[in-house]
Amino acid sequence: MSVTPLPAARKRAVSPRALQKGQQTRAIILDAALGQAAHMGLEGLSIGALADLTQMSKSGVFAHFGSREELQIAVIREYHARFEDEVFFPAVREARGLPRLRALFEHWLRRVSVEVDSGCIYISGAVEFDDRPGPVRDALASMVRAWQAALERAIRLSIAEGHLRADTDPLQMLFEVHGLILALHHDARFLRLPGAVDRARVAFDRIVAHYVVGVDVSAPPPPLPRQAVR
């Protein structure tokens, strides 16, 4: 979407204080919108409901985004930023290769398990917009592809470091790992089945075991037999 800039003569200087206040208000609206979208989907976003939640006027909420579509895109970007902070950045502090790949999956798993009572916008948004072309779908798909690209890089680094077999197909492994999260979300959120998180971890270990070279030194040690525990 392109916006025609105002002529120079019509532009007005905005004070830093006013700009800061505007950013704070926008952040408050986005936080409320994220909560609403998590429970009701991106299509459930309502300017009126957000005005009630933030105790603002509808025109005040509208002024920060310009349209419902822009609000939806802003929510997707904010969700992605928080996802990076909670999942991606902590994991990339781990050693290159399999330790980092394991950390990416573990942080992702923890986030999805927390979202069981609200919902993952990546997953719910894909259901809402899978057959609806437009800027909102494009923004959502772009963020999901960015995350998948990060996982693919971690897999390729694991191969380069010699942790995974040289003949490992990164895209196949990515498909299998991503499928675990979709299954977890379905079983934990929709079916409310207990133990879904543990099953996802076990399944991930089996995927890694299929591709790993020798002994997986990044895996946690197996628990001692019950009779050997003091």
Short mmCIF file of C-alpha atoms in Angstrom, two decimals:
data_model
loop_
_atom_site.label_atom_id
_atom_site.label_comp_id
_atom_site.label_asym_id
_atom_site.label_seq_id
_atom_site.Cartn_x
_atom_site.Cartn_y
_atom_site.Cartn_z
CA MET A 1 0.00 0.00 0.00
CA SER A 2 1.48 3.35 -1.03
CA VAL A 3 0.70 6.63 0.68
CA THR A 4 1.14 9.97 -1.08
CA PRO A 5 3.19 12.26 1.17
CA LEU A 6 1.80 15.64 2.14
CA PRO A 7 3.29 18.68 0.43
CA ALA A 8 6.08 20.23 2.46
CA ALA A 9 4.05 23.35 3.16
CA ARG A 10 1.30 21.33 4.86
CA LYS A 11 3.58 19.24 7.09
CA ARG A 12 3.61 20.09 10.78
CA ALA A 13 6.39 19.34 13.20
CA VAL A 14 5.52 16.76 15.86
CA SER A 15 7.10 17.24 19.26
CA PRO A 16 9.07 14.30 20.73
CA ARG A 17 6.69 14.22 23.70
CA ALA A 18 3.63 13.98 21.46
CA LEU A 19 5.35 11.30 19.38
CA GLN A 20 6.20 9.29 22.51
CA LYS A 21 2.64 9.56 23.79
CA GLY A 22 1.31 8.44 20.42
CA GLN A 23 3.64 5.42 20.42
CA GLN A 24 2.56 4.49 23.94
CA THR A 25 -1.11 4.71 22.97
CA ARG A 26 -0.49 2.61 19.88
CA ALA A 27 1.30 0.01 22.03
CA ILE A 28 -1.68 -0.14 24.41
CA ILE A 29 -4.07 -0.66 21.49
CA LEU A 30 -1.84 -3.34 19.95
CA ASP A 31 -1.61 -5.21 23.24
CA ALA A 32 -5.40 -5.28 23.53
CA ALA A 33 -5.71 -6.25 19.86
CA LEU A 34 -3.30 -9.15 20.31
CA GLY A 35 -5.41 -10.50 23.16
CA GLN A 36 -8.57 -10.14 21.11
CA ALA A 37 -7.03 -11.79 18.02
CA ALA A 38 -5.65 -14.68 20.09
CA HIS A 39 -9.14 -15.57 21.33
CA MET A 40 -11.28 -14.55 18.35
CA GLY A 41 -8.92 -14.64 15.38
CA LEU A 42 -7.70 -11.81 13.18
CA GLU A 43 -11.15 -11.55 11.63
CA GLY A 44 -12.59 -11.09 15.11
CA LEU A 45 -10.73 -7.81 15.57
CA SER A 46 -13.17 -4.97 16.12
CA ILE A 47 -12.39 -1.25 16.34
CA GLY A 48 -15.41 -0.81 18.58
CA ALA A 49 -14.41 -3.59 20.96
CA LEU A 50 -10.87 -2.25 21.16
CA ALA A 51 -12.22 1.21 21.92
CA ASP A 52 -14.14 -0.28 24.85
CA LEU A 53 -11.13 -2.29 26.07
CA THR A 54 -8.77 0.69 25.93
CA GLN A 55 -11.40 3.23 27.04
CA MET A 56 -10.83 5.27 23.92
CA SER A 57 -13.13 6.58 21.23
CA LYS A 58 -13.52 4.62 18.00
CA SER A 59 -12.04 7.54 16.09
CA GLY A 60 -9.07 7.57 18.48
CA VAL A 61 -8.34 3.88 17.83
CA PHE A 62 -8.92 4.30 14.10
CA ALA A 63 -6.52 7.24 13.91
CA HIS A 64 -3.57 5.03 14.90
CA PHE A 65 -4.12 2.49 12.11
CA GLY A 66 -6.34 4.01 9.43
CA SER A 67 -8.22 0.82 8.64
CA ARG A 68 -9.13 -2.56 10.07
CA GLU A 69 -6.80 -4.19 7.56
CA GLU A 70 -3.85 -2.10 8.74
CA LEU A 71 -4.74 -3.02 12.32
CA GLN A 72 -4.66 -6.73 11.41
CA ILE A 73 -1.25 -6.34 9.75
CA ALA A 74 0.09 -4.42 12.75
CA VAL A 75 -1.10 -7.22 15.06
CA ILE A 76 0.68 -9.83 12.90
CA ARG A 77 3.92 -7.84 13.02
CA GLU A 78 3.68 -7.34 16.77
CA TYR A 79 2.98 -11.03 17.30
CA HIS A 80 6.04 -11.88 15.21
CA ALA A 81 8.23 -9.47 17.19
CA ARG A 82 7.15 -11.06 20.47
CA PHE A 83 7.62 -14.52 19.00
CA GLU A 84 11.20 -13.62 18.08
CA ASP A 85 11.86 -12.28 21.58
CA GLU A 86 10.55 -15.43 23.27
CA VAL A 87 11.62 -18.14 20.84
CA PHE A 88 14.28 -17.09 18.35
CA PHE A 89 16.65 -14.76 20.20
CA PRO A 90 17.08 -16.94 23.33
CA ALA A 91 17.77 -19.99 21.14
CA VAL A 92 20.43 -18.40 18.94
CA ARG A 93 22.59 -17.90 22.03
CA GLU A 94 23.14 -21.67 22.01
CA ALA A 95 26.02 -23.31 20.15
CA ARG A 96 25.68 -23.64 16.40
CA GLY A 97 24.21 -26.86 15.12
CA LEU A 98 22.04 -29.32 16.98
CA PRO A 99 22.11 -27.52 20.37
CA ARG A 100 20.63 -24.43 18.70
CA LEU A 101 18.08 -26.46 16.73
CA ARG A 102 16.97 -28.19 19.92
CA ALA A 103 16.68 -24.83 21.69
CA LEU A 104 14.56 -23.40 18.87
CA PHE A 105 12.16 -26.31 19.09
CA GLU A 106 12.02 -26.27 22.90
CA HIS A 107 11.28 -22.54 23.11
CA TRP A 108 8.68 -22.93 20.35
CA LEU A 109 7.12 -25.85 22.19
CA ARG A 110 6.89 -23.87 25.42
CA ARG A 111 5.24 -20.93 23.69
CA VAL A 112 2.64 -23.11 22.00
CA SER A 113 1.90 -24.88 25.28
CA VAL A 114 1.25 -21.48 26.90
CA GLU A 115 -0.98 -20.50 23.97
CA VAL A 116 -3.24 -23.51 24.43
CA ASP A 117 -5.75 -21.31 26.27
CA SER A 118 -5.52 -18.43 23.82
CA GLY A 119 -4.31 -19.52 20.42
CA CYS A 120 -1.37 -19.23 18.05
CA ILE A 121 -1.98 -16.47 15.50
CA TYR A 122 0.33 -18.20 13.01
CA ILE A 123 -1.87 -21.31 13.08
CA SER A 124 -5.32 -19.74 13.50
CA GLY A 125 -4.45 -17.05 10.94
CA ALA A 126 -3.47 -19.69 8.39
CA VAL A 127 -6.92 -21.26 8.77
CA GLU A 128 -8.63 -17.88 8.39
CA PHE A 129 -6.63 -16.64 5.40
CA ASP A 130 -5.45 -19.76 3.57
CA ASP A 131 -7.75 -19.04 0.63
CA ARG A 132 -8.14 -15.28 1.00
CA PRO A 133 -5.51 -13.39 -1.00
CA GLY A 134 -4.63 -9.87 0.07
CA PRO A 135 -2.26 -7.80 2.23
CA VAL A 136 -3.21 -9.51 5.51
CA ARG A 137 -2.53 -12.99 4.13
CA ASP A 138 0.71 -11.75 2.57
CA ALA A 139 1.90 -10.29 5.89
CA LEU A 140 1.04 -13.46 7.79
CA ALA A 141 2.67 -15.75 5.21
CA SER A 142 5.79 -13.57 5.21
CA MET A 143 6.20 -13.92 8.97
CA VAL A 144 5.65 -17.69 8.92
CA ARG A 145 8.16 -18.07 6.07
CA ALA A 146 10.70 -16.02 8.04
CA TRP A 147 10.35 -18.39 10.99
CA GLN A 148 10.59 -21.47 8.79
CA ALA A 149 13.69 -20.00 7.15
CA ALA A 150 15.27 -19.65 10.61
CA LEU A 151 14.53 -23.30 11.37
CA GLU A 152 15.88 -24.38 7.99
CA ARG A 153 19.11 -22.45 8.64
CA ALA A 154 19.47 -24.20 11.99
CA ILE A 155 19.05 -27.57 10.31
CA ARG A 156 21.62 -26.71 7.62
CA LEU A 157 24.07 -25.53 10.30
CA SER A 158 23.55 -28.84 12.11
CA ILE A 159 24.55 -30.62 8.91
CA ALA A 160 27.54 -28.31 8.38
CA GLU A 161 28.70 -28.90 11.97
CA GLY A 162 28.56 -32.64 11.41
CA HIS A 163 25.75 -33.20 13.91
CA LEU A 164 23.27 -34.40 11.29
CA ARG A 165 23.99 -36.73 8.38
CA ALA A 166 25.29 -35.12 5.21
CA ASP A 167 22.40 -36.60 3.22
CA THR A 168 19.77 -34.99 5.48
CA ASP A 169 17.10 -33.19 3.46
CA PRO A 170 16.62 -29.89 5.37
CA LEU A 171 13.19 -29.22 3.90
CA GLN A 172 11.97 -32.71 4.76
CA MET A 173 13.18 -32.39 8.34
CA LEU A 174 11.62 -28.92 8.58
CA PHE A 175 8.31 -30.35 7.37
CA GLU A 176 8.42 -33.09 10.00
CA VAL A 177 9.31 -30.72 12.86
CA HIS A 178 6.68 -28.17 11.86
CA GLY A 179 4.12 -30.96 11.68
CA LEU A 180 4.78 -31.77 15.36
CA ILE A 181 3.74 -28.26 16.39
CA LEU A 182 0.55 -28.44 14.32
CA ALA A 183 -0.30 -31.79 15.90
CA LEU A 184 0.46 -30.42 19.37
CA HIS A 185 -1.78 -27.40 18.83
CA HIS A 186 -4.61 -29.62 17.56
CA ASP A 187 -4.43 -32.19 20.37
CA ALA A 188 -3.78 -29.76 23.22
CA ARG A 189 -6.10 -26.93 22.17
CA PHE A 190 -8.91 -28.62 20.24
CA LEU A 191 -9.05 -32.10 21.80
CA ARG A 192 -7.65 -31.05 25.20
CA LEU A 193 -5.66 -34.26 25.40
CA PRO A 194 -3.27 -34.51 28.34
CA GLY A 195 0.39 -35.24 27.67
CA ALA A 196 0.49 -33.67 24.21
CA VAL A 197 3.57 -31.57 25.01
CA ASP A 198 5.51 -34.63 26.20
CA ARG A 199 4.50 -36.56 23.09
CA ALA A 200 5.77 -33.70 20.91
CA ARG A 201 9.15 -33.82 22.68
CA VAL A 202 9.38 -37.60 22.22
CA ALA A 203 8.50 -37.24 18.54
CA PHE A 204 11.14 -34.55 18.05
CA ASP A 205 13.78 -36.81 19.64
CA ARG A 206 12.79 -39.57 17.21
CA ILE A 207 13.14 -37.23 14.24
CA VAL A 208 16.58 -36.12 15.42
CA ALA A 209 17.62 -39.73 16.06
CA HIS A 210 16.78 -40.56 12.44
CA TYR A 211 19.10 -37.86 11.08
CA VAL A 212 21.80 -37.61 13.76
CA VAL A 213 25.40 -38.71 13.26
CA GLY A 214 26.55 -41.10 15.99
CA VAL A 215 25.50 -40.17 19.53
CA ASP A 216 23.44 -37.02 19.99
CA VAL A 217 25.59 -35.15 22.52
CA SER A 218 23.09 -32.27 22.63
CA ALA A 219 20.30 -34.45 24.01
CA PRO A 220 19.63 -34.54 27.75
CA PRO A 221 20.82 -37.77 29.43
CA PRO A 222 18.17 -40.48 29.79
CA PRO A 223 16.60 -40.76 33.25
CA LEU A 224 17.99 -43.36 35.61
CA PRO A 225 15.94 -46.50 36.12
CA ARG A 226 13.43 -45.96 38.90
CA GLN A 227 15.10 -48.52 41.17
CA ALA A 228 18.44 -46.76 40.83
CA VAL A 229 17.13 -43.38 41.95
CA ARG A 230 18.09 -42.59 45.54
#
